[in-house]
Amino acid sequence: MRGVVLVAIAAAVGNMLQGWDNATIAGAVIYIKKEFKLDTSPTMEGLTVAMSLIGATFITTFSGPVSDLLGRRPMMIISSVLYFVGGLVMLWSPSVYVLLLGRLLDGFGVGLAVTTVPVYISETAPSEIRGLLNTLPQFTGSGGMFLSYCTVFGMSLMDSPSWRLMLGILSIPSLFYFVLTIAFLPESPRWLVSKGRMSEAKQVLQRLRGRQDVSGELALLIEGLGVGGDASIEGYIISSENEPSNSQEDKDRIMLDGPEEGLSLVARPLTGQSTLGLVSRQGSTVAMDPLVTLFGSVHQQVPETGILRSMIFPTAGSMFTDGGKNDQWDVVNPEINDSDYHFDNGGGNSEKNLLSPLLSRQTTGTEKGVGRRLGSLMQATATETVSSTDIGGGWQLAWRRSEVRGEDVKGSGFQRIYLHQENIPGSRHGSLVSLTGGDFYAAALVSKSTLFGKDDLLGQNSLQSVLEAPPETARKGPSWVDLCEPGVKHALFVGVGIQILQQFSGINGVLYYTPQILEQAGVGVLLANMGLGSDSASLLISGVTTLLMLPSIGLAMRLMDIAGRRWLLLSTLPVLITALIALILGNIIPMGSVPHAICSTISVVVYFCCFVMGFGPIPNILCSEIFPTRVRGLCIAICALTFWVCDIIVTYSLPVMLNSIGLAGVFGIYAVVCIMAWVFVYVKVPETKGMPLEVISEFFSLGAKQAAKTQ
């Protein structure tokens, strides 16, 4: 998976430039105030800092629709150009008003990067490592801050520090980002599918996944184009084919090829209700959103192994397993024998590889004679088939024929099935070979297929025809009407709410004014014996603080796809509250200058380190995951607009608040907001780790409708 990791790193350079800008203005504003005599004008000082936020807010108002229209890659290219031009203008800046113009252009670049990069990474990353890769923007942003603080600190030791050079040096890394976006970054495959450009999407997926056959994932991307729709949860018992069954079960059962030759499995519908289905109907027994409980019931089933694997098809499993490293795939058509077709290793570029998303793995040199058949699910009758493919996180995507009945239309159509093993009493884990001794359970999320229409025959009108004539959904653009769909509205409530709470927890205000806050706290006392002035000392402390963030972000990257987003938020927010209370007490209780400086510095460091582990990256990660493909850009723009408006309010008001209520009052407000944020996360924010984006949006749709029924 080297390709997708390198692409994510390259895209995250845009956030490195944002971090660079944030830290640079925090240090340069000390010298800007002196040159333009802003000490007596806190309003102009706040405007100098907040101008980039104003620019980011302005461009965010239309960045979502434009991103859906032009693509994710062009937005990152434009962002790099704006960074470069803004840096040159700030380097020139003969007056404060020209400086404001440069900050505005720089803000345009920041807004596009912050809005686009998380979406781009989410749309290109596999579900198993999506959280890890989407934490990279936080890591590169903090890395950019550290490099900037080091640069500003070095310049502060000069006889005449130049704030213009501090700000203008941003143009150098922005050129590097421009080259990366032009020469290295591909377009998002999900965006290409949403525009009906299937052949291009296939080529990008082949590059990102490092294999030729990507038909299964391409089918998943097409299925994810729908917004809303009726969905239901069904339960299945997976057992040995030899077990007896009644006539009704024979009619509805689904045949599964086992992982070993001679072992056949049967999926029979539960006569009762699956545990996942019960959760979807009953909701939570506490004051928690039923949607949160629904998501939580899924993650109780997924093995906590870091790399999540399907327990239904363990040898197909994840693309990261050793067994799948050299897998080659051919096409299985239910009406054609396997011997009728054979493709060269790697599949070549022939569109014959996409005749059907029904996959079976060829035997390699180490697997001859095993005769594994991992991809197909077949109903009892020879003409009725369900095809399936692993989509990561323990999920299988399958299709089945369904009868369409109505007043004006009768016929057959296809339903898509997201199948996932449940872990309830009587369930068997591990290899399916153990099924000779018992059954296990699977939950299925069933809804209308986007890929196959009601008149399609699976295997006849297949992915090859989709490439030539994409489904109607792929030709539809984003619509404001789609925002009224219950699942989208619910996701918007979660996304907007967590962005508001993140900003009013005070992080960006603390970041922008860290040197001044620490200077007021007396950190100069700690470094007085080194011969450093108060300005240089506060910049050095800020740089060291930022450096300490990097191991914390590295730990968060490791835990993001194991412990999960929700767990990290619920675990780190109490530490943030404790650090803020310590800052309050340090400013209320009389103490000497040295103890006060030590207490303030440690509290700020703890606050930063815990913030970047949870409340820093996770809101953007969640917002890039919970919306359907067709309206993702539009919804992200709404969440980002909320982010920037709140950021402006916090940053612009902080100097006034420091002068009026002091540090203790400011941090008291932030502590109250963090308490509110913990309650909001516990009640409203679901766990999305390891789940394909299309499954997440489907669950939001189902959960919102079930919640509406229970009200």
mmCIF file of C-alpha atoms in Angstrom, residues 126-456:
data_model
loop_
_atom_site.group_PDB
_atom_site.id
_atom_site.type_symbol
_atom_site.label_atom_id
_atom_site.label_comp_id
_atom_site.label_asym_id
_atom_site.label_seq_id
_atom_site.Cartn_x
_atom_site.Cartn_y
_atom_site.Cartn_z
ATOM 1 C CA PRO A 126 -8.692 1.914 2.452
ATOM 2 C CA SER A 127 -11.089 1.733 5.392
ATOM 3 C CA GLU A 128 -8.615 -0.264 7.508
ATOM 4 C CA ILE A 129 -6.053 2.581 7.666
ATOM 5 C CA ARG A 130 -8.243 5.573 6.826
ATOM 6 C CA GLY A 131 -8.017 6.953 10.365
ATOM 7 C CA LEU A 132 -4.227 6.656 10.415
ATOM 8 C CA LEU A 133 -3.802 8.385 7.073
ATOM 9 C CA ASN A 134 -6.328 11.084 7.922
ATOM 10 C CA THR A 135 -4.336 11.927 11.051
ATOM 11 C CA LEU A 136 -1.404 12.850 8.805
ATOM 12 C CA PRO A 137 -2.733 16.425 8.246
ATOM 13 C CA GLN A 138 -2.577 16.973 12.014
ATOM 14 C CA PHE A 139 0.957 15.565 12.109
ATOM 15 C CA THR A 140 2.220 17.627 9.174
ATOM 16 C CA GLY A 141 0.428 20.715 10.510
ATOM 17 C CA SER A 142 2.189 20.395 13.859
ATOM 18 C CA GLY A 143 5.440 19.634 12.050
ATOM 19 C CA GLY A 144 5.018 22.837 10.049
ATOM 20 C CA MET A 145 4.418 24.752 13.263
ATOM 21 C CA PHE A 146 7.604 23.362 14.781
ATOM 22 C CA LEU A 147 9.700 24.252 11.740
ATOM 23 C CA SER A 148 8.180 27.723 11.698
ATOM 24 C CA TYR A 149 8.834 28.328 15.387
ATOM 25 C CA CYS A 150 12.449 27.239 14.882
ATOM 26 C CA THR A 151 12.791 29.655 11.963
ATOM 27 C CA VAL A 152 11.174 32.556 13.815
ATOM 28 C CA PHE A 153 13.233 31.825 16.938
ATOM 29 C CA GLY A 154 16.443 31.890 14.905
ATOM 30 C CA MET A 155 15.454 35.203 13.322
ATOM 31 C CA SER A 156 14.506 36.641 16.725
ATOM 32 C CA LEU A 157 18.159 36.301 17.782
ATOM 33 C CA MET A 158 19.200 38.703 15.001
ATOM 34 C CA ASP A 159 19.890 42.343 15.788
ATOM 35 C CA SER A 160 16.954 43.431 13.618
ATOM 36 C CA PRO A 161 14.444 40.588 13.237
ATOM 37 C CA SER A 162 12.451 40.883 10.000
ATOM 38 C CA TRP A 163 8.804 39.854 10.305
ATOM 39 C CA ARG A 164 8.480 40.228 6.507
ATOM 40 C CA LEU A 165 11.043 37.485 5.989
ATOM 41 C CA MET A 166 9.328 35.359 8.635
ATOM 42 C CA LEU A 167 6.036 35.527 6.733
ATOM 43 C CA GLY A 168 7.415 35.574 3.182
ATOM 44 C CA ILE A 169 9.470 32.395 3.529
ATOM 45 C CA LEU A 170 6.159 30.511 3.222
ATOM 46 C CA SER A 171 6.514 30.836 -0.558
ATOM 47 C CA ILE A 172 9.360 28.294 -0.640
ATOM 48 C CA PRO A 173 7.502 25.218 0.698
ATOM 49 C CA SER A 174 4.388 26.271 -1.226
ATOM 50 C CA LEU A 175 6.344 25.789 -4.478
ATOM 51 C CA PHE A 176 7.182 22.259 -3.358
ATOM 52 C CA TYR A 177 3.493 21.617 -2.682
ATOM 53 C CA PHE A 178 2.601 22.931 -6.133
ATOM 54 C CA VAL A 179 4.987 20.474 -7.797
ATOM 55 C CA LEU A 180 3.538 17.575 -5.766
ATOM 56 C CA THR A 181 -0.062 18.388 -6.648
ATOM 57 C CA ILE A 182 0.742 18.751 -10.353
ATOM 58 C CA ALA A 183 3.093 15.808 -10.848
ATOM 59 C CA PHE A 184 2.165 13.224 -8.233
ATOM 60 C CA LEU A 185 -1.387 13.432 -6.884
ATOM 61 C CA PRO A 186 -4.142 11.626 -8.832
ATOM 62 C CA GLU A 187 -7.777 12.631 -8.742
ATOM 63 C CA SER A 188 -10.024 11.067 -6.104
ATOM 64 C CA PRO A 189 -11.500 7.804 -7.462
ATOM 65 C CA ARG A 190 -14.801 8.449 -5.692
ATOM 66 C CA TRP A 191 -15.097 11.846 -7.356
ATOM 67 C CA LEU A 192 -14.326 10.288 -10.744
ATOM 68 C CA VAL A 193 -17.039 7.667 -10.200
ATOM 69 C CA SER A 194 -19.509 10.382 -9.191
ATOM 70 C CA LYS A 195 -18.880 11.994 -12.589
ATOM 71 C CA GLY A 196 -19.254 8.711 -14.498
ATOM 72 C CA ARG A 197 -15.550 8.556 -15.425
ATOM 73 C CA MET A 198 -15.229 4.867 -14.602
ATOM 74 C CA SER A 199 -12.164 4.042 -16.688
ATOM 75 C CA GLU A 200 -10.150 6.829 -15.018
ATOM 76 C CA ALA A 201 -11.395 5.743 -11.597
ATOM 77 C CA LYS A 202 -10.253 2.193 -12.325
ATOM 78 C CA GLN A 203 -6.759 3.352 -13.286
ATOM 79 C CA VAL A 204 -6.431 5.469 -10.123
ATOM 80 C CA LEU A 205 -7.597 2.576 -7.933
ATOM 81 C CA GLN A 206 -5.099 0.245 -9.603
ATOM 82 C CA ARG A 207 -2.314 2.686 -8.798
ATOM 83 C CA LEU A 208 -3.427 3.286 -5.215
ATOM 84 C CA ARG A 209 -4.104 -0.359 -4.363
ATOM 85 C CA GLY A 210 -1.108 -1.802 -6.167
ATOM 86 C CA ARG A 211 -3.106 -4.465 -8.047
ATOM 87 C CA GLN A 212 -4.836 -4.726 -11.400
ATOM 88 C CA ASP A 213 -8.248 -6.057 -10.409
ATOM 89 C CA VAL A 214 -10.233 -3.417 -8.524
ATOM 90 C CA SER A 215 -13.676 -4.283 -9.859
ATOM 91 C CA GLY A 216 -15.085 -5.054 -6.424
ATOM 92 C CA GLU A 217 -14.091 -1.691 -4.964
ATOM 93 C CA LEU A 218 -15.279 0.061 -8.120
ATOM 94 C CA ALA A 219 -18.678 -1.554 -7.617
ATOM 95 C CA LEU A 220 -18.697 -0.338 -4.006
ATOM 96 C CA LEU A 221 -17.959 3.228 -5.126
ATOM 97 C CA ILE A 222 -20.871 3.142 -7.559
ATOM 98 C CA GLU A 223 -23.176 1.766 -4.882
ATOM 99 C CA GLY A 224 -22.211 4.696 -2.665
ATOM 100 C CA LEU A 225 -23.566 7.296 -5.085
ATOM 101 C CA GLY A 226 -27.121 7.021 -3.777
ATOM 102 C CA VAL A 227 -28.395 9.386 -1.095
ATOM 103 C CA GLY A 228 -30.971 8.091 1.373
ATOM 104 C CA GLY A 229 -33.325 5.344 0.301
ATOM 105 C CA ASP A 230 -34.987 2.608 2.301
ATOM 106 C CA ALA A 231 -32.671 0.264 4.161
ATOM 107 C CA SER A 232 -33.304 -2.589 6.536
ATOM 108 C CA ILE A 233 -31.291 -4.975 8.661
ATOM 109 C CA GLU A 234 -31.638 -8.717 8.284
ATOM 110 C CA GLY A 235 -30.060 -11.551 10.238
ATOM 111 C CA TYR A 236 -28.432 -14.694 8.854
ATOM 112 C CA ILE A 237 -27.144 -17.921 10.373
ATOM 113 C CA ILE A 238 -24.018 -19.218 8.640
ATOM 114 C CA SER A 239 -23.713 -22.983 9.008
ATOM 115 C CA SER A 240 -22.546 -26.151 7.328
ATOM 116 C CA GLU A 241 -24.506 -27.247 4.246
ATOM 117 C CA ASN A 242 -24.992 -30.674 5.812
ATOM 118 C CA GLU A 243 -27.281 -29.397 8.541
ATOM 119 C CA PRO A 244 -31.003 -30.073 8.024
ATOM 120 C CA SER A 245 -33.412 -27.281 7.110
ATOM 121 C CA ASN A 246 -37.088 -26.872 6.426
ATOM 122 C CA SER A 247 -38.641 -26.061 3.076
ATOM 123 C CA GLN A 248 -38.945 -22.341 3.792
ATOM 124 C CA GLU A 249 -35.254 -22.096 4.666
ATOM 125 C CA ASP A 250 -34.358 -23.991 1.494
ATOM 126 C CA LYS A 251 -36.255 -21.392 -0.499
ATOM 127 C CA ASP A 252 -34.511 -18.395 1.067
ATOM 128 C CA ARG A 253 -31.071 -19.784 1.829
ATOM 129 C CA ILE A 254 -27.849 -18.557 0.226
ATOM 130 C CA MET A 255 -25.028 -20.909 -0.662
ATOM 131 C CA LEU A 256 -21.480 -19.833 0.159
ATOM 132 C CA ASP A 257 -18.312 -21.442 -1.135
ATOM 133 C CA GLY A 258 -16.128 -22.320 1.832
ATOM 134 C CA PRO A 259 -12.448 -21.484 2.333
ATOM 135 C CA GLU A 260 -11.430 -25.101 1.813
ATOM 136 C CA GLU A 261 -12.214 -27.528 -0.976
ATOM 137 C CA GLY A 262 -15.189 -29.706 -0.166
ATOM 138 C CA LEU A 263 -16.601 -27.359 2.489
ATOM 139 C CA SER A 264 -19.878 -25.669 1.531
ATOM 140 C CA LEU A 265 -21.660 -23.160 3.734
ATOM 141 C CA VAL A 266 -25.227 -21.955 3.870
ATOM 142 C CA ALA A 267 -26.589 -18.582 4.974
ATOM 143 C CA ARG A 268 -30.161 -18.944 6.253
ATOM 144 C CA PRO A 269 -32.328 -15.951 7.261
ATOM 145 C CA LEU A 270 -33.023 -15.721 10.975
ATOM 146 C CA THR A 271 -36.623 -16.289 11.920
ATOM 147 C CA GLY A 272 -36.206 -13.734 14.686
ATOM 148 C CA GLN A 273 -34.186 -10.543 14.665
ATOM 149 C CA SER A 274 -30.410 -10.116 14.582
ATOM 150 C CA THR A 275 -28.813 -8.242 17.461
ATOM 151 C CA LEU A 276 -27.914 -5.427 15.095
ATOM 152 C CA GLY A 277 -31.497 -5.301 13.892
ATOM 153 C CA LEU A 278 -32.779 -5.200 17.458
ATOM 154 C CA VAL A 279 -30.470 -2.299 18.240
ATOM 155 C CA SER A 280 -31.699 -0.430 15.158
ATOM 156 C CA ARG A 281 -35.297 -0.826 16.308
ATOM 157 C CA GLN A 282 -34.941 -0.420 20.052
ATOM 158 C CA GLY A 283 -32.176 2.171 20.193
ATOM 159 C CA SER A 284 -30.287 2.737 23.422
ATOM 160 C CA THR A 285 -31.453 2.133 26.956
ATOM 161 C CA VAL A 286 -29.601 5.260 28.125
ATOM 162 C CA ALA A 287 -29.731 8.895 27.009
ATOM 163 C CA MET A 288 -27.582 8.072 23.992
ATOM 164 C CA ASP A 289 -28.525 8.617 20.385
ATOM 165 C CA PRO A 290 -29.830 5.307 18.939
ATOM 166 C CA LEU A 291 -27.468 5.870 16.012
ATOM 167 C CA VAL A 292 -24.481 5.771 18.379
ATOM 168 C CA THR A 293 -25.700 2.486 19.825
ATOM 169 C CA LEU A 294 -26.246 1.097 16.331
ATOM 170 C CA PHE A 295 -22.678 1.901 15.289
ATOM 171 C CA GLY A 296 -21.371 0.608 18.609
ATOM 172 C CA SER A 297 -23.091 -2.734 18.133
ATOM 173 C CA VAL A 298 -21.148 -3.157 14.893
ATOM 174 C CA HIS A 299 -17.766 -2.464 16.452
ATOM 175 C CA GLN A 300 -18.343 -4.951 19.208
ATOM 176 C CA GLN A 301 -18.182 -7.550 16.477
ATOM 177 C CA VAL A 302 -14.979 -6.433 14.751
ATOM 178 C CA PRO A 303 -11.784 -8.080 16.086
ATOM 179 C CA GLU A 304 -9.423 -5.526 17.621
ATOM 180 C CA THR A 305 -6.374 -6.613 15.666
ATOM 181 C CA GLY A 306 -5.261 -3.298 14.218
ATOM 182 C CA ILE A 307 -5.754 -4.583 10.683
ATOM 183 C CA LEU A 308 -9.400 -5.516 10.544
ATOM 184 C CA ARG A 309 -10.332 -8.654 8.624
ATOM 185 C CA SER A 310 -13.518 -10.264 7.479
ATOM 186 C CA MET A 311 -14.444 -13.170 9.716
ATOM 187 C CA ILE A 312 -16.930 -14.444 7.164
ATOM 188 C CA PHE A 313 -14.291 -14.813 4.448
ATOM 189 C CA PRO A 314 -11.082 -14.810 6.516
ATOM 190 C CA THR A 315 -8.741 -15.760 3.695
ATOM 191 C CA ALA A 316 -10.145 -13.084 1.404
ATOM 192 C CA GLY A 317 -10.075 -10.648 4.284
ATOM 193 C CA SER A 318 -8.111 -7.468 4.099
ATOM 194 C CA MET A 319 -5.806 -6.436 1.330
ATOM 195 C CA PHE A 320 -3.125 -6.124 4.003
ATOM 196 C CA THR A 321 -2.988 -9.814 4.893
ATOM 197 C CA ASP A 322 0.006 -11.792 3.766
ATOM 198 C CA GLY A 323 -2.167 -14.287 2.005
ATOM 199 C CA GLY A 324 -3.529 -11.647 -0.302
ATOM 200 C CA LYS A 325 -0.228 -10.060 -1.212
ATOM 201 C CA ASN A 326 0.133 -11.822 -4.552
ATOM 202 C CA ASP A 327 -3.499 -12.629 -5.222
ATOM 203 C CA GLN A 328 -4.611 -12.626 -8.845
ATOM 204 C CA TRP A 329 -8.279 -12.566 -9.661
ATOM 205 C CA ASP A 330 -10.399 -13.722 -12.546
ATOM 206 C CA VAL A 331 -14.054 -13.260 -13.380
ATOM 207 C CA VAL A 332 -16.777 -15.690 -12.494
ATOM 208 C CA ASN A 333 -19.952 -15.501 -14.553
ATOM 209 C CA PRO A 334 -22.767 -17.637 -13.150
ATOM 210 C CA GLU A 335 -23.705 -18.778 -16.639
ATOM 211 C CA ILE A 336 -20.179 -19.560 -17.839
ATOM 212 C CA ASN A 337 -17.742 -22.162 -16.596
ATOM 213 C CA ASP A 338 -14.471 -20.922 -15.170
ATOM 214 C CA SER A 339 -12.581 -22.872 -17.807
ATOM 215 C CA ASP A 340 -14.123 -20.778 -20.567
ATOM 216 C CA TYR A 341 -12.129 -17.722 -19.575
ATOM 217 C CA HIS A 342 -8.615 -17.165 -18.373
ATOM 218 C CA PHE A 343 -6.754 -13.903 -17.962
ATOM 219 C CA ASP A 344 -3.081 -13.190 -17.781
ATOM 220 C CA ASN A 345 -1.552 -12.632 -14.371
ATOM 221 C CA GLY A 346 -2.204 -9.102 -13.237
ATOM 222 C CA GLY A 347 -5.246 -8.844 -15.428
ATOM 223 C CA GLY A 348 -3.665 -6.400 -17.860
ATOM 224 C CA ASN A 349 -5.709 -3.395 -18.852
ATOM 225 C CA SER A 350 -8.449 -5.357 -20.545
ATOM 226 C CA GLU A 351 -11.966 -4.333 -19.643
ATOM 227 C CA LYS A 352 -12.791 -8.070 -19.586
ATOM 228 C CA ASN A 353 -11.561 -7.967 -16.018
ATOM 229 C CA LEU A 354 -14.711 -6.004 -15.184
ATOM 230 C CA LEU A 355 -17.312 -8.320 -16.695
ATOM 231 C CA SER A 356 -18.714 -8.850 -13.210
ATOM 232 C CA PRO A 357 -17.866 -7.891 -9.666
ATOM 233 C CA LEU A 358 -18.320 -11.587 -8.797
ATOM 234 C CA LEU A 359 -14.772 -12.601 -7.948
ATOM 235 C CA SER A 360 -12.901 -15.783 -7.239
ATOM 236 C CA ARG A 361 -9.192 -16.076 -6.590
ATOM 237 C CA GLN A 362 -6.958 -18.025 -8.929
ATOM 238 C CA THR A 363 -4.737 -20.638 -7.367
ATOM 239 C CA THR A 364 -1.132 -19.544 -7.164
ATOM 240 C CA GLY A 365 1.879 -21.796 -7.125
ATOM 241 C CA THR A 366 1.483 -22.419 -3.408
ATOM 242 C CA GLU A 367 -2.259 -23.003 -3.613
ATOM 243 C CA LYS A 368 -2.650 -25.498 -6.452
ATOM 244 C CA GLY A 369 -5.225 -28.135 -5.769
ATOM 245 C CA VAL A 370 -6.845 -26.216 -2.942
ATOM 246 C CA GLY A 371 -9.552 -24.954 -5.244
ATOM 247 C CA ARG A 372 -10.597 -22.016 -3.096
ATOM 248 C CA ARG A 373 -13.665 -20.104 -4.108
ATOM 249 C CA LEU A 374 -13.891 -17.075 -1.862
ATOM 250 C CA GLY A 375 -15.934 -14.473 -3.590
ATOM 251 C CA SER A 376 -19.214 -15.959 -4.676
ATOM 252 C CA LEU A 377 -22.446 -16.396 -2.780
ATOM 253 C CA MET A 378 -25.006 -18.491 -4.657
ATOM 254 C CA GLN A 379 -28.626 -19.121 -3.901
ATOM 255 C CA ALA A 380 -29.997 -22.646 -3.940
ATOM 256 C CA THR A 381 -31.292 -22.431 -7.498
ATOM 257 C CA ALA A 382 -28.766 -22.437 -10.309
ATOM 258 C CA THR A 383 -30.190 -19.343 -12.001
ATOM 259 C CA GLU A 384 -30.460 -17.137 -8.919
ATOM 260 C CA THR A 385 -27.147 -15.711 -7.758
ATOM 261 C CA VAL A 386 -25.734 -13.306 -5.250
ATOM 262 C CA SER A 387 -22.245 -11.981 -5.910
ATOM 263 C CA SER A 388 -20.012 -10.634 -3.168
ATOM 264 C CA THR A 389 -16.657 -9.024 -2.596
ATOM 265 C CA ASP A 390 -14.741 -8.024 0.513
ATOM 266 C CA ILE A 391 -14.853 -4.267 1.161
ATOM 267 C CA GLY A 392 -12.737 -4.104 4.321
ATOM 268 C CA GLY A 393 -13.407 -3.898 8.028
ATOM 269 C CA GLY A 394 -15.068 -7.303 8.121
ATOM 270 C CA TRP A 395 -17.739 -6.274 5.608
ATOM 271 C CA GLN A 396 -18.823 -8.010 2.405
ATOM 272 C CA LEU A 397 -20.736 -6.327 -0.405
ATOM 273 C CA ALA A 398 -23.228 -8.682 -2.067
ATOM 274 C CA TRP A 399 -26.193 -8.467 -4.421
ATOM 275 C CA ARG A 400 -29.361 -10.516 -4.600
ATOM 276 C CA ARG A 401 -32.380 -10.596 -6.850
ATOM 277 C CA SER A 402 -35.595 -9.183 -5.412
ATOM 278 C CA GLU A 403 -39.120 -8.968 -6.714
ATOM 279 C CA VAL A 404 -40.414 -5.504 -7.604
ATOM 280 C CA ARG A 405 -44.176 -5.230 -7.208
ATOM 281 C CA GLY A 406 -46.360 -2.184 -7.570
ATOM 282 C CA GLU A 407 -49.449 -0.839 -9.209
ATOM 283 C CA ASP A 408 -47.769 -0.035 -12.502
ATOM 284 C CA VAL A 409 -44.640 -2.176 -12.503
ATOM 285 C CA LYS A 410 -43.752 -5.778 -11.881
ATOM 286 C CA GLY A 411 -40.451 -7.504 -12.380
ATOM 287 C CA SER A 412 -37.183 -8.293 -10.695
ATOM 288 C CA GLY A 413 -34.462 -6.030 -9.422
ATOM 289 C CA PHE A 414 -31.368 -6.250 -7.285
ATOM 290 C CA GLN A 415 -30.667 -5.290 -3.714
ATOM 291 C CA ARG A 416 -27.227 -4.608 -2.311
ATOM 292 C CA ILE A 417 -26.287 -6.316 0.926
ATOM 293 C CA TYR A 418 -23.582 -5.161 3.324
ATOM 294 C CA LEU A 419 -22.889 -8.358 5.297
ATOM 295 C CA HIS A 420 -21.074 -8.386 8.628
ATOM 296 C CA GLN A 421 -20.508 -11.093 11.229
ATOM 297 C CA GLU A 422 -22.120 -10.601 14.613
ATOM 298 C CA ASN A 423 -20.476 -11.575 17.883
ATOM 299 C CA ILE A 424 -23.273 -12.909 20.062
ATOM 300 C CA PRO A 425 -23.582 -16.016 22.251
ATOM 301 C CA GLY A 426 -23.166 -19.077 20.081
ATOM 302 C CA SER A 427 -21.050 -17.232 17.527
ATOM 303 C CA ARG A 428 -17.900 -18.872 16.226
ATOM 304 C CA HIS A 429 -14.727 -16.881 15.551
ATOM 305 C CA GLY A 430 -11.779 -17.823 13.467
ATOM 306 C CA SER A 431 -11.648 -20.144 10.499
ATOM 307 C CA LEU A 432 -14.838 -21.298 8.854
ATOM 308 C CA VAL A 433 -13.503 -24.831 9.083
ATOM 309 C CA SER A 434 -14.746 -24.762 12.666
ATOM 310 C CA LEU A 435 -18.288 -24.508 11.371
ATOM 311 C CA THR A 436 -18.540 -28.278 11.365
ATOM 312 C CA GLY A 437 -19.048 -27.871 15.094
ATOM 313 C CA GLY A 438 -21.544 -24.980 15.192
ATOM 314 C CA ASP A 439 -23.071 -21.882 13.651
ATOM 315 C CA PHE A 440 -22.323 -18.188 13.726
ATOM 316 C CA TYR A 441 -24.388 -15.150 12.931
ATOM 317 C CA ALA A 442 -24.177 -12.350 10.394
ATOM 318 C CA ALA A 443 -26.088 -9.097 10.079
ATOM 319 C CA ALA A 444 -26.955 -7.698 6.656
ATOM 320 C CA LEU A 445 -27.737 -4.089 5.791
ATOM 321 C CA VAL A 446 -30.042 -4.370 2.778
ATOM 322 C CA SER A 447 -31.135 -1.600 0.397
ATOM 323 C CA LYS A 448 -31.807 -0.920 -3.268
ATOM 324 C CA SER A 449 -28.815 -1.374 -5.546
ATOM 325 C CA THR A 450 -27.444 1.633 -7.402
ATOM 326 C CA LEU A 451 -25.202 -0.462 -9.640
ATOM 327 C CA PHE A 452 -27.856 -2.839 -11.004
ATOM 328 C CA GLY A 453 -31.313 -1.680 -12.028
ATOM 329 C CA LYS A 454 -34.503 -3.690 -11.785
ATOM 330 C CA ASP A 455 -34.119 -5.103 -15.292
ATOM 331 C CA ASP A 456 -30.412 -5.943 -15.036
#
